[in-house]
């Protein structure tokens, strides 16, 4: 993929801000936070976890407040919003409060295991990448716990996207990624999609703007607690968004 020249050597003062948008994740949040603290602690990298809760009725914010007391206000930042306002705006909200020069985005439902975080960081440092994306469809990456319908939807969406948009990345619909902060900010400014199309557009726009993209194979595991937020409306929106991107990129 064509790439914007990046500096390979990174400052030893690098800090990683993890953006965790949440909605009804009270059972998953303590586990994902514990795992993040463990793997960042073991690796020695400086980090902060920013929880962006969109008015969860299940008490997710109250759980987050308890976690903040356990791990400290310097490591757990709470930046809640009054209601569900969408993923893109959640990232914008989180970036405004992030003090790291690198941003991780990932799901809070344990679908994305923090054990892969050191691999993301190592690859970024090695290649000086602007974006490092987790991929389920390359190397030893994979999906576990999905029924046939979900696998067909995901594979089909990814295949159609590859044919129409030729993005230069193997997994467009995943949402486990590492960005340079300024790169994420610039991408969000030009992205117009909402919902599940948003992640796809981020990679397509990154290619369009000449940013370099690296990939780390990951194991995606379906959520243990709570309900999937993928429904018929999201699938229809994905199709519309895909056609829009095809016409505009």
Short mmCIF file of C-alpha atoms in Angstrom, two decimals:
data_model
loop_
_atom_site.label_atom_id
_atom_site.label_comp_id
_atom_site.label_asym_id
_atom_site.label_seq_id
_atom_site.Cartn_x
_atom_site.Cartn_y
_atom_site.Cartn_z
CA UNK A 1 0.00 0.00 0.00
CA UNK A 2 1.26 3.49 -0.78
CA UNK A 3 2.49 5.07 2.39
CA UNK A 4 3.25 8.44 3.82
CA UNK A 5 6.85 8.50 5.05
CA UNK A 6 6.99 7.66 8.76
CA UNK A 7 9.77 7.90 11.28
CA UNK A 8 10.84 4.46 12.37
CA UNK A 9 12.45 5.45 15.63
CA UNK A 10 9.98 6.33 18.36
CA UNK A 11 10.39 8.52 21.41
CA UNK A 12 10.97 6.61 24.64
CA UNK A 13 8.28 8.81 26.16
CA UNK A 14 5.51 7.23 24.09
CA UNK A 15 2.20 6.94 25.88
CA UNK A 16 -0.79 4.84 24.83
CA UNK A 17 -4.35 5.97 25.41
CA UNK A 18 -6.96 3.20 25.18
CA UNK A 19 -10.43 4.41 24.18
CA UNK A 20 -13.17 2.13 25.51
CA UNK A 21 -16.66 3.18 24.37
CA UNK A 22 -19.20 1.29 26.49
CA UNK A 23 -22.91 0.63 26.51
CA UNK A 24 -24.26 -2.01 28.92
CA UNK A 25 -20.87 -3.60 29.63
CA UNK A 26 -20.97 -3.78 33.44
CA UNK A 27 -20.02 -7.48 33.47
CA UNK A 28 -17.26 -7.20 30.88
CA UNK A 29 -15.64 -3.93 31.96
CA UNK A 30 -13.83 -5.20 35.10
CA UNK A 31 -12.30 -8.07 33.11
CA UNK A 32 -11.13 -6.00 30.14
CA UNK A 33 -9.68 -3.33 32.43
CA UNK A 34 -7.84 -5.93 34.53
CA UNK A 35 -6.37 -7.48 31.38
CA UNK A 36 -5.33 -4.09 30.01
CA UNK A 37 -3.61 -3.18 33.28
CA UNK A 38 -1.87 -6.58 33.33
CA UNK A 39 -0.49 -6.50 29.79
CA UNK A 40 0.50 -2.85 29.83
CA UNK A 41 2.07 -3.36 33.25
CA UNK A 42 4.01 -6.43 32.11
CA UNK A 43 5.27 -4.65 28.98
CA UNK A 44 6.31 -1.51 30.81
CA UNK A 45 4.59 0.93 28.45
CA UNK A 46 2.96 4.08 29.80
CA UNK A 47 -0.81 4.04 29.33
CA UNK A 48 -4.22 5.34 30.31
CA UNK A 49 -7.68 3.83 29.82
CA UNK A 50 -10.47 6.23 28.87
CA UNK A 51 -13.96 4.85 29.48
CA UNK A 52 -16.61 6.62 27.39
CA UNK A 53 -19.97 5.37 28.64
CA UNK A 54 -23.07 6.42 26.75
CA UNK A 55 -25.61 6.45 29.56
CA UNK A 56 -25.73 2.67 30.06
CA UNK A 57 -28.88 1.73 32.01
CA UNK A 58 -27.17 -1.38 33.48
CA UNK A 59 -24.81 0.58 35.77
CA UNK A 60 -21.65 0.38 33.67
CA UNK A 61 -20.58 3.86 34.78
CA UNK A 62 -20.89 2.92 38.45
CA UNK A 63 -18.68 -0.11 37.84
CA UNK A 64 -16.17 2.15 36.07
CA UNK A 65 -16.12 4.46 39.08
CA UNK A 66 -15.18 1.53 41.31
CA UNK A 67 -12.43 0.51 38.91
CA UNK A 68 -11.08 4.04 39.00
CA UNK A 69 -10.81 3.81 42.79
CA UNK A 70 -8.90 0.53 42.46
CA UNK A 71 -6.44 1.46 39.71
CA UNK A 72 -6.22 5.22 40.19
CA UNK A 73 -7.47 8.32 38.41
CA UNK A 74 -4.22 8.58 36.43
CA UNK A 75 -4.86 5.19 34.78
CA UNK A 76 -8.67 5.11 34.52
CA UNK A 77 -10.30 8.23 33.11
CA UNK A 78 -14.09 8.47 33.04
CA UNK A 79 -15.57 10.62 30.28
CA UNK A 80 -19.27 9.64 30.19
CA UNK A 81 -21.97 11.04 27.93
CA UNK A 82 -25.66 11.37 28.66
CA UNK A 83 -26.90 9.04 25.93
CA UNK A 84 -25.88 6.79 23.05
CA UNK A 85 -24.40 9.08 20.41
CA UNK A 86 -22.43 6.78 18.14
CA UNK A 87 -18.96 5.33 17.82
CA UNK A 88 -17.36 8.10 15.80
CA UNK A 89 -18.39 10.82 18.23
CA UNK A 90 -17.25 8.60 21.12
CA UNK A 91 -13.75 8.55 19.63
CA UNK A 92 -13.81 12.32 19.09
CA UNK A 93 -14.87 12.76 22.71
CA UNK A 94 -12.15 10.39 23.94
CA UNK A 95 -9.35 11.96 21.89
CA UNK A 96 -10.12 15.34 23.43
CA UNK A 97 -9.15 13.91 26.81
CA UNK A 98 -6.32 11.61 25.70
CA UNK A 99 -2.80 12.53 26.82
CA UNK A 100 -1.07 9.74 24.87
CA UNK A 101 0.59 10.23 21.48
CA UNK A 102 -0.78 6.84 20.38
CA UNK A 103 -4.40 5.73 20.56
CA UNK A 104 -5.75 2.19 20.86
CA UNK A 105 -9.37 1.57 19.94
CA UNK A 106 -10.95 -1.73 20.89
CA UNK A 107 -14.21 -3.27 22.04
CA UNK A 108 -14.97 -3.46 25.76
CA UNK A 109 -16.83 -6.79 25.46
CA UNK A 110 -13.68 -9.02 25.58
CA UNK A 111 -13.87 -9.74 21.84
CA UNK A 112 -10.41 -8.18 21.57
CA UNK A 113 -7.84 -9.66 23.94
CA UNK A 114 -5.28 -7.20 25.32
CA UNK A 115 -2.57 -9.89 25.01
CA UNK A 116 -2.12 -8.71 21.42
CA UNK A 117 -1.29 -5.14 22.45
CA UNK A 118 2.50 -5.70 22.72
CA UNK A 119 2.44 -7.11 19.17
CA UNK A 120 0.67 -3.99 17.89
CA UNK A 121 3.25 -1.76 19.57
CA UNK A 122 6.23 -3.81 18.39
CA UNK A 123 4.99 -3.82 14.78
CA UNK A 124 4.32 -0.08 14.85
CA UNK A 125 7.80 0.64 16.17
CA UNK A 126 9.41 -1.73 13.70
CA UNK A 127 7.70 -0.27 10.64
CA UNK A 128 6.88 3.24 11.81
CA UNK A 129 3.27 2.62 10.78
CA UNK A 130 0.62 5.30 11.05
CA UNK A 131 -2.06 2.67 11.69
CA UNK A 132 -1.79 -0.91 12.94
CA UNK A 133 -4.97 -2.94 12.48
CA UNK A 134 -5.91 -6.29 13.98
CA UNK A 135 -6.90 -8.80 11.32
CA UNK A 136 -9.06 -11.92 11.62
CA UNK A 137 -8.48 -12.90 8.01
CA UNK A 138 -4.71 -13.12 7.61
CA UNK A 139 -1.92 -15.22 9.11
CA UNK A 140 -3.09 -17.11 12.18
CA UNK A 141 -5.98 -14.74 12.86
CA UNK A 142 -9.46 -16.17 13.34
CA UNK A 143 -12.98 -15.87 14.73
CA UNK A 144 -14.33 -17.99 17.57
CA UNK A 145 -17.82 -18.32 19.02
CA UNK A 146 -19.82 -17.00 16.07
CA UNK A 147 -22.62 -18.95 14.47
CA UNK A 148 -22.62 -19.59 10.73
CA UNK A 149 -24.83 -16.56 10.03
CA UNK A 150 -22.43 -14.11 11.70
CA UNK A 151 -19.43 -15.68 9.96
CA UNK A 152 -21.11 -15.46 6.57
CA UNK A 153 -22.12 -11.84 7.15
CA UNK A 154 -18.62 -10.84 8.21
CA UNK A 155 -16.82 -12.79 5.49
CA UNK A 156 -19.27 -11.61 2.85
CA UNK A 157 -19.00 -7.98 3.90
CA UNK A 158 -15.23 -8.18 3.91
CA UNK A 159 -15.10 -9.87 0.50
CA UNK A 160 -17.46 -7.39 -1.17
CA UNK A 161 -15.52 -4.53 0.37
CA UNK A 162 -12.22 -5.90 -0.92
CA UNK A 163 -13.61 -6.23 -4.45
CA UNK A 164 -15.21 -2.78 -4.58
CA UNK A 165 -12.75 -0.66 -2.64
CA UNK A 166 -9.37 -2.50 -2.85
CA UNK A 167 -8.27 -1.03 0.48
CA UNK A 168 -4.89 -2.76 0.83
CA UNK A 169 -5.87 -4.29 4.18
CA UNK A 170 -7.29 -7.75 4.87
CA UNK A 171 -9.84 -6.87 7.58
CA UNK A 172 -11.87 -3.71 7.15
CA UNK A 173 -14.71 -4.28 9.59
CA UNK A 174 -12.60 -5.02 12.66
CA UNK A 175 -12.26 -2.44 15.41
CA UNK A 176 -9.04 -3.37 17.24
CA UNK A 177 -6.50 -0.80 16.05
CA UNK A 178 -3.56 1.37 17.05
CA UNK A 179 -3.27 4.87 15.60
CA UNK A 180 -0.84 7.71 15.89
CA UNK A 181 -2.96 10.29 17.64
CA UNK A 182 -2.67 12.94 14.94
CA UNK A 183 -3.52 10.35 12.27
CA UNK A 184 -6.69 9.29 14.07
CA UNK A 185 -7.69 12.92 14.46
CA UNK A 186 -7.21 13.62 10.76
CA UNK A 187 -9.15 10.50 9.73
CA UNK A 188 -12.10 11.27 11.99
CA UNK A 189 -12.30 14.74 10.46
CA UNK A 190 -12.90 13.31 6.97
CA UNK A 191 -15.03 10.28 7.87
CA UNK A 192 -18.77 10.71 7.48
CA UNK A 193 -20.08 7.18 8.16
CA UNK A 194 -21.81 5.94 11.29
CA UNK A 195 -22.21 2.55 12.93
CA UNK A 196 -20.33 -0.46 11.54
CA UNK A 197 -19.37 1.34 8.31
CA UNK A 198 -17.29 3.81 10.32
CA UNK A 199 -14.43 1.34 10.92
CA UNK A 200 -14.35 0.43 7.25
CA UNK A 201 -14.24 4.04 6.14
CA UNK A 202 -11.35 4.75 8.51
CA UNK A 203 -9.12 2.26 6.68
CA UNK A 204 -10.32 3.35 3.23
CA UNK A 205 -9.63 7.00 4.04
CA UNK A 206 -6.24 6.09 5.52
CA UNK A 207 -5.31 4.51 2.19
CA UNK A 208 -6.69 7.51 0.32
CA UNK A 209 -4.59 9.92 2.40
CA UNK A 210 -1.45 7.82 1.97
CA UNK A 211 -1.06 6.65 5.55
CA UNK A 212 0.91 3.45 6.14
CA UNK A 213 -1.00 0.46 7.56
CA UNK A 214 0.41 -2.62 9.29
CA UNK A 215 -1.58 -5.68 10.36
CA UNK A 216 -1.40 -8.00 13.36
CA UNK A 217 -3.27 -11.34 13.19
CA UNK A 218 -5.69 -11.58 16.14
CA UNK A 219 -8.16 -14.06 17.56
CA UNK A 220 -11.61 -12.53 17.78
CA UNK A 221 -13.82 -14.19 20.42
CA UNK A 222 -17.55 -13.53 20.59
CA UNK A 223 -18.76 -11.74 23.70
CA UNK A 224 -19.38 -13.86 26.79
CA UNK A 225 -21.69 -11.41 28.58
CA UNK A 226 -24.37 -9.18 27.10
CA UNK A 227 -25.98 -9.10 23.68
CA UNK A 228 -24.48 -8.40 20.28
CA UNK A 229 -25.42 -4.99 18.91
CA UNK A 230 -25.42 -6.22 15.28
CA UNK A 231 -28.91 -6.31 13.85
CA UNK A 232 -30.79 -5.99 10.58
CA UNK A 233 -30.64 -2.20 10.60
CA UNK A 234 -26.85 -2.29 10.93
CA UNK A 235 -26.56 -4.68 7.98
CA UNK A 236 -28.69 -2.40 5.78
CA UNK A 237 -26.66 0.63 6.90
CA UNK A 238 -23.46 -1.24 6.05
CA UNK A 239 -24.66 -1.88 2.50
CA UNK A 240 -25.61 1.77 2.00
CA UNK A 241 -22.32 2.95 3.44
CA UNK A 242 -20.33 0.59 1.24
CA UNK A 243 -22.01 1.92 -1.89
CA UNK A 244 -21.37 5.49 -0.77
CA UNK A 245 -17.68 4.79 -0.26
CA UNK A 246 -17.48 3.04 -3.65
CA UNK A 247 -18.93 6.12 -5.30
CA UNK A 248 -16.74 8.62 -3.46
CA UNK A 249 -13.30 6.98 -3.20
#
